[in-house]
């Protein structure tokens, strides 16, 4: 039988983290972990449940920054950010994860820390240059760019007894930018991404793209930027007809013929978001 | 672990393993077998219950996540022998066939109406997209939810 | 009619809405043991050792059973009638495993979690054998041991005379079908209760034939049939997956060895991996037409894969030939069929029992023919559909009334066929990414397996003291309200309100012998027996009333639930009064028995219209609109007919566009709903249904024909044809997944 830690405050969380070993598991929303627990018949020596710490669920949006507690559910992230042009991609991604039931339970921290290649939030967190704030044993804190969270092998770089407590996005650098996320799965709702595409554009008043950032997900073990696509967009209006040319930038990035062919469709869908 | 939580507004206290699923707690420990297990992986929605008013999969929820929280199951909808409007509409709109998805479907619909008392058919379809019904084409189900919403007068 | 033809909620709708309806997995019995299975992880080989010691060491584990410590229990999952002589090909615990998912061992424990945890600790050692996962490998006999043939069954059927006319237009359609998962929401389950003092075994399970289960289990355990009781429980869907026995023999064997009640519940992955699937088929269909579009001949070359065990596949393939002749007039038909066996999940019964499969082949050919002949697809079908008075050329049975023609005409009008096709063309001309297509498909089915086999059903009824009625029939409601339909049939005949008729489902201890609810025979055959029985009970009521009134039955008539007299308007005897008189004075309970022997099998068809939009950039297909028009005879419960038909459309669109169990190079089949993409509410348009009810059967109750299976037959063909229409393509590989669509476009353009 495993020990269960159910901290209620950040202090208690820090203490609980000190007790964890390499055989312990940290339980966020549970939408992925429960499946792994059962299919692999894992018997952790301790289970740390994050559900009881209200601070981990806090979402605070100011003109300076967006601070999103790691235990914020997809549904809450979607609700809190929907309509904010610079952060829209995060709302889109969170709003498109799984089913309503999954969105009510799955968390931004779990999605990012779990580091599945098909996860929807990491490409957006990369796009927005989010910082991950990490708590370690005894409550020690450190902050890393989200790009340093995954280990490249569908795992994370967190040490034993470490947990992501929140994500922070600096908003001033995003002033004037609009962002969006679209995905391609097997159906319109409740689907795992075969391609995830996060884009942010800084546009002139006439729509011309002054600057662009594009990050793709679900292609490689970790998200990756597409500078060639960004180059295509700069100086032009985001015309959906550019999709064919943009789709070509996927070549060489994936061995899956399907994904290579389908990329232009995803590009067009995202361009339509900027009309 | 000792787990104290609420099921259908009643305080429940259990000694259980932290890794036990809410689905098993309900069905095995509490005899609430109205919640069904259809896929065990959060894909079919048959095990949907409300956790603090939100639809979740009881097959992906562990005892370790339940301390102090409120769970509503299908058994909690009927009040004094009177069906919930949603339950009645599902019956009357002929939205029930094999019934295995029904309770989860009703719980997802309940969660929707708590949040959005006046959903459009499209919003209903999106809200129920995590609940698979293999018997129907979802037509009567959508009708039942629409009718329940209008009978509630747009307020739950 | 008062009740028949008027929509009613099904009998257990309220229990299903409250969660109180009891499914087998909801049952618990004192001292119940939970069983978890250990399945083969290799596609082909011998189990050389099973080490259950670690599992047995887990607290609460009662036993580990496998081929080395149990008698050699063998059965045939397809045996549903005592008279079927089928090889006992399938062991409860395999020594030679034939697919990933074959049963190797069972672990019994005090609760499910313990059983599952312990099952993961059972160590199985294998000696691997070469495996066949594809048609090619199976045909080469890669998996055959000495003395085994690669082709398990091969036959040719010919109906009619080959056409002699010159100048026929010939088309050949190549269609390849993947494996389908039934996806009944309720996973397979059996509760077995063994009374060792009486040597009586009771099995509770959602199954389609209690007597079939009894035959298999009693013979396997060498028990007298009357000591094995099988009770059909509330069924959370079947679609054919609960027509063959997989969990029942295991639960029975373990319960008898443990001498205590056993519950065996599979989870979704286990159902997908181990139970049954619709098997793959590869077909080449050559159709010849006269220049005016009249069909001259159909020739089918078919390769079918039975999977790991033959089970029903030989019969399924034979049935398929019969189904070829249930929709169109085919002057000459020929089918050459070969059956192979591979190391993949077992192929078996699937809704429609080969009607949907042959419809995919025929309708694919019809689409190609319409193009080759430059004819409108609706017109081409109108020229060839079976008409009232026709005879099924294969079986020789009259088609009776049939309304495919009316379905086509009505559907074309309501779906705005010609206009919509023009709109699609305009849309496609002005769009470089999306393509729309609108298509039609027709398909036929039966209402019984007569005349392939004899078919009959029985019913019994008794009137209670208060005038209410109890019915005993062996029905197996799949979830589509067979119970309610029977209540309506009986209540209509007896002029009773619905709640005065009570019936329970099949239970070998109480209900009459029956073959089971499959072959769409539930309403047509068993329902007819119930209707006839109700008529007999009417006569009994009249006889008793006549005695009381000292008159003859022919002077009496029914008005509401009362007996009135032609001779005296003041006379009105309630059923209660008649029942009391019969019991008290005549010393006789009012009962009736009836039997219905089948000697007809009228034509029953559906015509489906689908409009789709294919994203030629991503390969994703959206169903934009759908209409199903069905020739159902008199519908008993119309809204349920519609709901079933809509379900069939859902299943058909899934089958045509994305549903497939794929087999990995290591023999692992898709076993998760996250990878097997079912149609959800957001995927589908508002599916419209229209019932054409004047093509009544002679022998079905009130003129009813079948609906459950036939509704699935035209669905996938319509959706698939719409994709081909949209792309101007000739895709024959079903499902038409995004990957296959893009691959096609990359090669052929669009």
XYZ file of C-alpha atoms in Angstrom, chain C residues 31-669:
639
model
C -19.085 -15.041 -1.850
C -18.687 -13.894 -5.388
C -15.291 -14.377 -6.986
C -13.915 -12.028 -9.621
C -12.060 -13.377 -12.583
C -9.433 -11.644 -14.686
C -7.967 -13.186 -17.801
C -4.454 -13.642 -19.073
C -4.302 -13.386 -22.850
C -1.731 -14.521 -25.326
C 0.796 -11.829 -26.156
C 2.034 -13.629 -29.255
C 0.094 -14.300 -32.444
C 0.913 -17.968 -32.822
C 2.667 -20.583 -30.774
C 2.509 -23.117 -28.001
C 2.178 -22.330 -24.340
C 4.971 -24.360 -22.821
C 4.540 -23.309 -19.205
C 2.317 -21.200 -17.028
C 3.737 -20.061 -13.715
C 1.006 -18.790 -11.458
C 2.984 -18.882 -8.227
C 3.472 -15.120 -7.909
C -0.187 -14.524 -8.647
C -1.240 -17.135 -6.113
C 0.926 -15.447 -3.504
C -1.170 -12.281 -3.724
C -3.551 -12.041 -0.797
C -7.112 -12.788 -1.862
C -6.299 -14.895 -4.909
C -8.269 -18.150 -5.011
C -6.891 -19.831 -8.071
C -5.054 -19.608 -11.362
C -6.500 -21.756 -14.132
C -4.884 -22.701 -17.419
C -4.496 -25.545 -19.855
C -2.114 -27.457 -17.606
C -4.377 -27.641 -14.585
C -7.897 -27.859 -15.985
C -9.681 -30.493 -18.076
C -9.465 -29.874 -21.776
C -12.655 -27.826 -22.070
C -13.397 -27.155 -25.722
C -16.337 -25.587 -27.467
C -17.462 -23.871 -30.637
C -18.430 -20.265 -30.021
C -20.782 -20.243 -32.976
C -22.902 -23.172 -31.850
C -26.288 -21.738 -31.014
C -28.474 -24.660 -31.954
C -28.307 -28.176 -30.568
C -28.357 -29.576 -34.093
C -25.283 -27.765 -35.400
C -22.395 -30.159 -35.786
C -19.389 -27.907 -35.519
C -15.863 -28.849 -34.501
C -14.962 -28.087 -30.885
C -12.139 -25.916 -32.156
C -11.750 -23.468 -29.312
C -10.354 -24.368 -25.904
C -11.327 -22.375 -22.818
C -7.608 -22.148 -22.067
C -5.436 -22.443 -25.133
C -2.310 -24.524 -25.353
C -1.761 -23.594 -28.968
C -2.457 -19.877 -29.027
C -3.657 -18.558 -32.346
C -3.781 -14.805 -31.896
C -2.781 -11.984 -29.597
C -5.764 -12.113 -27.278
C -6.307 -15.864 -27.184
C -7.209 -16.958 -23.655
C -4.326 -18.490 -21.753
C -5.300 -18.347 -18.103
C -7.852 -17.056 -15.641
C -7.180 -15.687 -12.174
C -9.911 -15.782 -9.565
C -9.743 -13.431 -6.611
C -11.866 -11.732 -4.000
C -12.217 -8.527 -6.001
C -11.569 -7.296 -9.497
C -8.529 -5.169 -8.666
C -6.814 -8.078 -6.953
C -7.655 -10.406 -9.821
C -6.270 -7.988 -12.385
C -3.158 -7.248 -10.388
C -2.508 -10.965 -9.940
C -3.223 -11.728 -13.603
C -0.392 -9.379 -14.530
C 1.921 -11.553 -12.414
C 1.173 -14.803 -14.228
C 4.207 -15.821 -16.259
C 3.548 -17.567 -19.521
C 6.285 -19.163 -21.582
C 5.716 -19.654 -25.281
C 7.297 -21.485 -28.126
C 6.564 -19.261 -31.081
C 5.322 -20.501 -34.429
C 5.267 -18.617 -37.728
C 2.199 -16.446 -38.000
C -0.030 -15.221 -40.785
C -1.408 -11.719 -40.337
C -2.390 -10.844 -43.900
C -4.383 -12.488 -46.678
C -1.167 -13.206 -48.527
C 0.480 -14.918 -45.555
C -2.671 -16.874 -44.815
C -2.974 -18.024 -48.432
C 0.615 -19.185 -48.352
C -0.235 -21.236 -45.297
C 2.542 -19.613 -43.271
C 0.678 -20.499 -40.077
C -0.330 -24.024 -41.080
C 1.003 -27.006 -39.182
C 1.446 -30.339 -40.892
C -1.834 -31.593 -42.295
C -3.514 -28.190 -42.210
C -4.749 -26.565 -45.391
C -4.326 -22.858 -46.035
C -7.769 -22.537 -47.583
C -10.275 -23.638 -44.983
C -13.331 -23.575 -47.183
C -13.920 -22.966 -50.850
C -17.148 -23.108 -52.807
C -18.935 -21.756 -55.816
C -22.592 -20.871 -56.021
C -24.357 -20.191 -59.276
C -27.879 -18.866 -59.671
C -29.596 -18.490 -63.041
C -28.215 -18.767 -66.538
C -25.184 -16.786 -67.767
C -26.220 -13.939 -70.056
C -25.839 -14.582 -73.792
C -26.476 -11.064 -75.073
C -23.693 -9.231 -76.876
C -22.491 -5.751 -76.184
C -22.873 -5.851 -72.419
C -21.152 -3.140 -70.443
C -18.860 -4.638 -67.853
C -17.529 -3.071 -64.683
C -15.328 -4.588 -62.043
C -15.307 -3.192 -58.541
C -12.517 -4.120 -56.150
C -13.574 -3.687 -52.572
C -11.532 -4.455 -49.501
C -13.039 -4.321 -46.049
C -11.132 -3.900 -42.816
C -11.910 -5.327 -39.399
C -14.660 -3.636 -37.432
C -15.240 -3.437 -33.713
C -18.904 -3.683 -32.711
C -18.385 -1.163 -29.912
C -21.450 -2.158 -27.951
C -21.086 0.168 -24.983
C -21.482 -2.644 -22.476
C -18.360 -4.805 -22.422
C -18.772 -8.576 -22.355
C -19.651 -10.045 -19.009
C -20.951 -13.209 -17.423
C -21.951 -14.034 -13.879
C -21.951 -17.770 -13.175
C -23.499 -19.213 -10.053
C -22.826 -22.850 -9.300
C -24.765 -24.824 -6.717
C -22.552 -27.798 -5.964
C -25.176 -29.547 -3.827
C -27.687 -29.656 -6.640
C -25.056 -29.636 -9.404
C -26.926 -26.744 -10.971
C -25.315 -23.940 -12.872
C -26.952 -20.581 -13.511
C -25.432 -18.165 -16.002
C -26.416 -14.530 -16.254
C -25.205 -12.720 -19.311
C -26.250 -10.318 -22.040
C -26.478 -12.826 -24.877
C -28.539 -13.295 -27.995
C -29.556 -16.889 -27.338
C -30.007 -18.384 -23.884
C -30.651 -21.793 -25.360
C -27.553 -21.525 -27.500
C -25.403 -20.724 -24.467
C -27.006 -23.622 -22.616
C -26.228 -26.035 -25.446
C -22.586 -25.068 -25.554
C -21.964 -24.883 -21.821
C -23.953 -27.985 -20.831
C -22.252 -30.094 -23.504
C -18.835 -28.734 -22.615
C -19.275 -29.488 -18.910
C -21.208 -32.687 -19.640
C -24.162 -31.517 -17.586
C -27.837 -32.305 -18.254
C -29.450 -29.368 -20.038
C -32.075 -28.978 -17.335
C -29.320 -28.345 -14.768
C -27.948 -25.409 -16.682
C -30.032 -22.284 -16.474
C -29.183 -19.316 -18.660
C -30.736 -15.943 -17.955
C -30.473 -13.097 -20.444
C -29.664 -9.881 -18.618
C -30.239 -6.279 -19.660
C -28.017 -5.861 -22.690
C -25.991 -2.739 -23.326
C -25.895 -3.310 -27.059
C -24.585 -6.209 -29.088
C -24.617 -5.587 -32.855
C -23.756 -9.261 -33.201
C -20.876 -9.323 -30.730
C -22.973 -11.174 -28.167
C -24.235 -13.770 -30.587
C -21.254 -16.038 -30.074
C -20.101 -17.363 -26.753
C -16.777 -16.267 -25.370
C -17.145 -15.285 -21.728
C -19.898 -17.742 -20.798
C -17.867 -20.962 -21.208
C -14.990 -19.445 -19.205
C -17.159 -18.209 -16.337
C -19.007 -21.537 -16.254
C -15.825 -23.587 -16.181
C -14.240 -21.510 -13.430
C -17.424 -21.388 -11.308
C -17.799 -25.140 -11.451
C -14.188 -25.709 -10.481
C -14.241 -23.152 -7.684
C -17.749 -24.139 -6.590
C -18.701 -20.568 -5.993
C -20.245 -17.673 -7.917
C -17.968 -16.047 -10.440
C -18.072 -12.711 -12.191
C -16.084 -12.248 -15.374
C -16.053 -8.751 -16.865
C -13.850 -7.741 -19.750
C -12.671 -4.191 -20.150
C -12.737 -2.405 -23.497
C -9.204 -3.336 -24.467
C -9.939 -6.992 -23.727
C -13.172 -6.901 -25.693
C -11.374 -5.379 -28.664
C -8.422 -7.710 -28.422
C -10.080 -10.974 -27.587
C -13.807 -11.236 -28.265
C -14.774 -10.916 -31.921
C -14.611 -8.530 -34.852
C -16.184 -8.157 -38.258
C -13.605 -9.889 -40.374
C -11.711 -8.578 -43.367
C -12.817 -9.381 -46.901
C -11.317 -8.801 -50.303
C -13.759 -8.805 -53.167
C -13.696 -8.438 -56.888
C -17.182 -8.008 -58.257
C -17.819 -8.031 -61.964
C -21.178 -6.734 -63.084
C -22.533 -6.760 -66.619
C -25.269 -4.466 -67.798
C -27.330 -4.077 -70.928
C -26.850 -0.689 -72.546
C -30.124 0.554 -71.061
C -28.810 -0.127 -67.569
C -30.546 -3.420 -66.947
C -28.401 -5.740 -64.866
C -27.432 -8.959 -66.660
C -25.049 -10.649 -64.270
C -23.057 -10.339 -61.076
C -19.960 -12.379 -60.467
C -18.135 -12.284 -57.196
C -14.665 -13.460 -56.365
C -14.286 -13.257 -52.604
C -11.539 -13.907 -50.142
C -12.552 -13.896 -46.506
C -10.408 -14.151 -43.375
C -11.930 -16.081 -40.490
C -9.260 -14.910 -38.103
C -7.880 -17.280 -35.498
C -10.854 -19.643 -35.307
C -13.284 -20.551 -38.062
C -16.330 -19.987 -35.827
C -19.153 -18.731 -38.047
C -17.042 -17.619 -40.990
C -17.867 -20.511 -43.325
C -21.571 -19.949 -42.728
C -21.173 -16.185 -42.919
C -19.648 -16.471 -46.373
C -22.471 -18.746 -47.539
C -25.024 -16.321 -46.187
C -23.322 -13.539 -48.098
C -24.152 -15.221 -51.372
C -27.821 -15.356 -50.405
C -27.770 -11.664 -49.471
C -26.557 -10.803 -52.961
C -30.068 -11.373 -54.268
C -32.108 -9.386 -51.734
C -32.202 -5.985 -53.374
C -31.761 -6.100 -57.151
C -33.052 -8.365 -59.886
C -30.003 -10.406 -60.794
C -30.686 -12.773 -63.700
C -27.371 -14.494 -63.264
C -25.216 -14.557 -60.202
C -22.095 -16.465 -59.437
C -19.865 -16.397 -56.403
C -16.573 -18.102 -55.819
C -15.528 -17.877 -52.233
C -12.381 -18.835 -50.399
C -11.943 -18.727 -46.663
C -8.586 -18.533 -44.940
C -7.579 -18.440 -41.302
C -4.978 -16.099 -39.867
C -3.464 -15.226 -36.488
C -5.703 -12.259 -35.956
C -8.828 -11.644 -33.849
C -11.718 -13.977 -34.557
C -14.113 -12.822 -37.243
C -17.758 -13.261 -36.429
C -21.309 -12.061 -36.450
C -21.787 -8.398 -37.164
C -25.036 -6.503 -37.542
C -26.447 -7.436 -40.937
C -24.606 -10.736 -41.185
C -22.977 -10.116 -44.580
C -25.742 -7.914 -46.044
C -23.681 -4.778 -45.323
C -20.560 -6.404 -46.718
C -22.148 -7.560 -49.961
C -23.916 -4.197 -50.238
C -20.539 -2.433 -50.155
C -19.422 -4.623 -53.039
C -22.643 -4.329 -55.052
C -23.061 -0.605 -54.537
C -19.434 0.019 -55.392
C -20.154 -1.776 -58.665
C -23.374 0.166 -59.188
C -21.503 3.449 -58.792
C -18.937 2.389 -61.361
C -21.710 1.207 -63.649
C -23.561 4.504 -63.390
C -20.415 6.251 -64.577
C -19.697 3.700 -67.301
C -23.262 3.853 -68.548
C -23.477 7.598 -68.009
C -26.659 7.101 -66.046
C -27.948 8.810 -62.959
C -27.308 6.503 -59.964
C -30.925 6.752 -58.793
C -32.233 5.920 -62.271
C -29.871 2.980 -62.594
C -31.138 1.562 -59.328
C -34.781 2.196 -60.200
C -34.255 0.039 -63.269
C -32.954 -2.877 -61.278
C -34.596 -3.064 -57.865
C -36.762 -6.011 -56.902
C -40.465 -5.353 -57.308
C -43.575 -6.644 -55.562
C -44.356 -10.166 -56.659
C -40.735 -11.017 -57.452
C -39.092 -14.129 -56.120
C -35.702 -14.378 -54.453
C -33.921 -16.382 -57.165
C -31.468 -17.965 -54.754
C -33.898 -19.166 -52.095
C -37.033 -19.393 -54.216
C -38.989 -17.544 -51.520
C -41.464 -14.825 -52.603
C -40.314 -11.256 -52.053
C -43.964 -10.258 -51.416
C -44.499 -6.528 -51.056
C -41.334 -4.482 -51.390
C -40.919 -0.727 -51.569
C -37.339 -0.066 -52.642
C -38.636 1.788 -55.678
C -40.731 4.066 -53.489
C -37.814 4.565 -51.101
C -35.646 5.717 -53.999
C -38.242 8.074 -55.399
C -39.275 9.507 -52.062
C -35.684 9.864 -50.919
C -34.529 11.512 -54.131
C -37.306 14.060 -53.737
C -36.727 14.772 -50.075
C -32.935 14.866 -50.406
C -33.273 17.164 -53.456
C -31.152 14.658 -55.329
C -30.662 16.272 -58.712
C -30.465 19.795 -57.358
C -28.021 18.849 -54.639
C -25.766 17.059 -57.109
C -25.718 20.197 -59.224
C -24.938 22.304 -56.149
C -22.073 19.953 -55.294
C -20.665 20.322 -58.791
C -20.826 24.109 -58.558
C -19.231 24.054 -55.109
C -16.428 21.796 -56.294
C -15.758 23.931 -59.339
C -15.185 26.962 -57.148
C -13.200 25.328 -54.356
C -9.644 24.117 -54.470
C -9.621 22.437 -51.079
C -13.009 20.963 -50.249
C -15.013 18.598 -52.441
C -18.610 17.649 -51.920
C -20.352 14.513 -53.027
C -23.883 13.188 -52.748
C -24.652 9.534 -53.212
C -27.315 6.904 -52.741
C -27.172 3.257 -51.770
C -29.766 0.513 -51.516
C -29.495 -2.779 -49.699
C -31.686 -5.651 -48.661
C -31.785 -8.203 -45.891
C -34.080 -10.847 -44.422
C -36.385 -11.288 -41.455
C -35.451 -14.834 -40.474
C -32.909 -17.401 -41.594
C -35.693 -19.377 -43.310
C -35.362 -21.129 -45.751
C -31.671 -21.839 -45.037
C -32.833 -23.481 -41.841
C -36.246 -24.248 -40.397
C -37.462 -21.490 -38.145
C -40.217 -21.387 -35.579
C -41.056 -19.700 -32.276
C -43.382 -20.284 -29.349
C -45.208 -18.103 -26.885
C -47.240 -18.723 -23.765
C -49.626 -16.469 -21.866
C -51.715 -16.512 -18.779
C -54.280 -14.099 -17.519
C -54.032 -13.105 -13.874
C -57.059 -12.852 -11.587
C -57.349 -9.141 -12.223
C -57.350 -9.434 -15.973
C -53.732 -8.480 -16.534
C -51.570 -10.726 -18.655
C -48.210 -12.424 -18.243
C -46.325 -13.456 -21.340
C -43.570 -16.028 -21.642
C -41.446 -15.636 -24.758
C -37.727 -16.050 -25.241
C -36.815 -12.571 -26.325
C -33.331 -11.102 -26.112
C -33.674 -7.334 -26.172
C -30.433 -5.843 -27.513
C -31.445 -2.474 -26.172
C -33.761 -1.430 -28.951
C -36.932 -2.092 -27.017
C -37.949 -5.563 -28.137
C -39.735 -5.819 -24.798
C -41.826 -2.732 -25.439
C -42.577 -3.866 -28.983
C -43.844 -7.193 -27.666
C -45.957 -5.474 -25.027
C -47.473 -3.382 -27.792
C -48.109 -6.378 -30.046
C -49.809 -8.320 -27.250
C -51.678 -5.385 -25.731
C -52.977 -4.414 -29.153
C -54.312 -7.902 -29.772
C -55.908 -8.130 -26.326
C -57.226 -4.560 -26.359
C -55.389 -3.950 -23.100
C -53.493 -0.923 -21.889
C -49.725 -1.413 -22.169
C -49.123 -1.757 -18.447
C -51.495 -4.717 -18.223
C -49.057 -6.804 -20.230
C -45.924 -8.002 -18.536
C -43.113 -9.957 -20.048
C -39.612 -10.855 -18.994
C -36.742 -11.780 -21.201
C -35.378 -15.175 -22.104
C -34.609 -17.521 -19.242
C -34.156 -21.213 -20.026
C -35.831 -22.102 -16.745
C -39.069 -20.355 -17.643
C -39.446 -19.226 -21.223
C -40.078 -21.516 -24.199
C -37.320 -22.888 -26.386
C -36.079 -20.406 -28.931
C -33.125 -20.123 -31.290
C -32.313 -16.576 -30.237
C -32.667 -12.988 -31.305
C -30.504 -12.762 -34.383
C -31.121 -12.844 -38.134
C -33.593 -10.000 -37.489
C -36.141 -12.630 -36.460
C -37.159 -11.080 -33.125
C -40.277 -9.258 -34.229
C -40.981 -11.092 -37.479
C -40.846 -14.603 -36.055
C -41.098 -14.456 -32.264
C -43.383 -11.425 -32.404
C -45.720 -13.302 -34.681
C -45.844 -16.170 -32.180
C -46.762 -13.662 -29.472
C -49.481 -12.152 -31.636
C -50.914 -15.596 -32.403
C -50.777 -16.500 -28.746
C -52.678 -13.340 -27.834
C -55.308 -14.293 -30.377
C -55.660 -17.717 -28.769
C -56.031 -16.083 -25.402
C -58.804 -13.908 -26.851
C -60.594 -17.064 -27.872
C -60.159 -18.528 -24.401
C -61.590 -15.348 -22.906
C -64.548 -15.501 -25.266
C -65.139 -19.183 -24.516
C -65.195 -18.575 -20.774
C -67.373 -15.484 -21.187
C -69.779 -17.391 -23.434
C -70.092 -20.048 -20.761
C -70.900 -17.449 -18.142
C -73.392 -15.671 -20.400
C -74.844 -18.974 -21.611
C -74.305 -18.058 -25.216
C -71.798 -18.971 -27.947
C -68.485 -17.187 -28.498
C -69.520 -16.017 -31.956
C -72.201 -13.770 -30.372
C -69.530 -11.975 -28.337
C -67.008 -9.325 -29.245
C -64.318 -7.190 -27.620
C -64.646 -3.535 -26.917
C -61.771 -2.083 -25.001
C -60.683 -4.549 -22.362
C -64.216 -5.936 -22.010
C -66.418 -8.569 -23.595
C -69.682 -7.323 -25.104
C -72.650 -9.193 -26.536
C -74.270 -8.742 -29.923
C -77.557 -9.742 -28.291
C -77.605 -7.533 -25.242
C -76.058 -4.059 -25.226
C -76.170 -4.040 -21.442
C -73.633 -6.863 -21.208
C -70.081 -5.800 -20.499
C -67.806 -8.293 -18.824
C -64.433 -7.066 -17.672
C -61.414 -9.354 -18.076
C -61.328 -9.612 -14.305
C -64.877 -10.924 -14.247
C -64.076 -13.456 -16.943
C -60.892 -14.518 -15.167
C -62.705 -14.961 -11.846
C -65.441 -16.953 -13.530
C -62.946 -19.159 -15.289
C -60.956 -19.817 -12.134
C -63.907 -20.129 -9.743
C -66.490 -21.873 -11.855
C -64.685 -23.514 -14.728
C -61.695 -24.423 -12.522
C -59.397 -23.352 -15.322
C -56.744 -20.692 -15.599
C -57.047 -18.610 -18.751
C -53.924 -19.587 -20.642
C -52.814 -19.894 -24.214
C -49.915 -21.335 -26.118
C -48.993 -20.695 -29.682
C -46.368 -21.690 -32.118
C -45.442 -20.006 -35.347
C -43.630 -21.960 -38.018
C -42.027 -19.735 -40.591
C -42.646 -20.255 -44.277
C -41.909 -16.812 -45.681
C -39.146 -14.247 -45.734
C -40.262 -11.134 -47.571
C -37.993 -8.532 -49.103
C -36.944 -5.761 -46.786
C -34.661 -2.957 -47.895
C -33.368 0.473 -47.055
C -32.223 3.339 -49.247
C -29.750 5.816 -47.807
C -28.646 9.194 -49.119
C -25.474 10.840 -47.889
C -23.761 14.102 -48.641
C -20.163 14.494 -47.554
C -17.449 17.080 -47.779
C -13.910 15.827 -48.196
C -11.032 18.036 -47.180
C -8.627 17.117 -49.960
C -5.782 18.743 -48.048
C -6.151 16.758 -44.820
C -8.218 13.821 -46.013
C -10.830 14.386 -43.316
C -14.410 13.764 -44.378
C -17.416 15.452 -42.839
C -20.926 14.070 -43.246
C -23.012 17.102 -44.150
C -26.439 15.563 -44.514
C -28.030 12.141 -44.341
C -31.405 10.635 -45.108
C -32.481 7.038 -44.652
C -35.715 5.816 -46.209
C -36.833 2.366 -45.131
C -39.331 -0.174 -46.253
C -40.262 -1.574 -42.830
C -43.781 -2.881 -43.390
C -45.911 -1.816 -40.440
C -43.612 -0.287 -37.851
C -44.444 -1.388 -34.335
C -42.707 1.467 -32.464
C -41.880 4.100 -35.122
C -39.580 6.398 -33.161
C -37.536 3.397 -32.043
C -37.311 2.272 -35.664
C -36.040 5.729 -36.534
C -33.578 5.738 -33.635
C -32.219 2.359 -34.669
C -31.873 3.498 -38.257
C -30.047 6.641 -37.161
C -27.750 4.429 -35.112
C -27.114 2.365 -38.208
C -26.237 5.518 -40.137
C -23.820 6.492 -37.375
C -22.209 3.062 -37.480
C -22.153 3.031 -41.277
C -20.517 6.438 -41.574
C -17.927 5.285 -39.059
C -17.351 2.035 -40.933
C -16.999 3.846 -44.244
C -14.774 6.662 -43.052
C -12.643 5.684 -40.108
C -13.434 2.624 -38.013
C -10.862 -0.124 -38.308
C -9.039 -2.555 -36.101
C -5.545 -2.536 -37.537
C -3.090 -5.325 -36.895
C 0.502 -4.383 -36.130
C 3.398 -6.379 -37.584
C 3.550 -8.171 -34.240
C -0.083 -9.168 -34.435
C -1.390 -6.583 -31.967
C -4.817 -5.310 -32.908
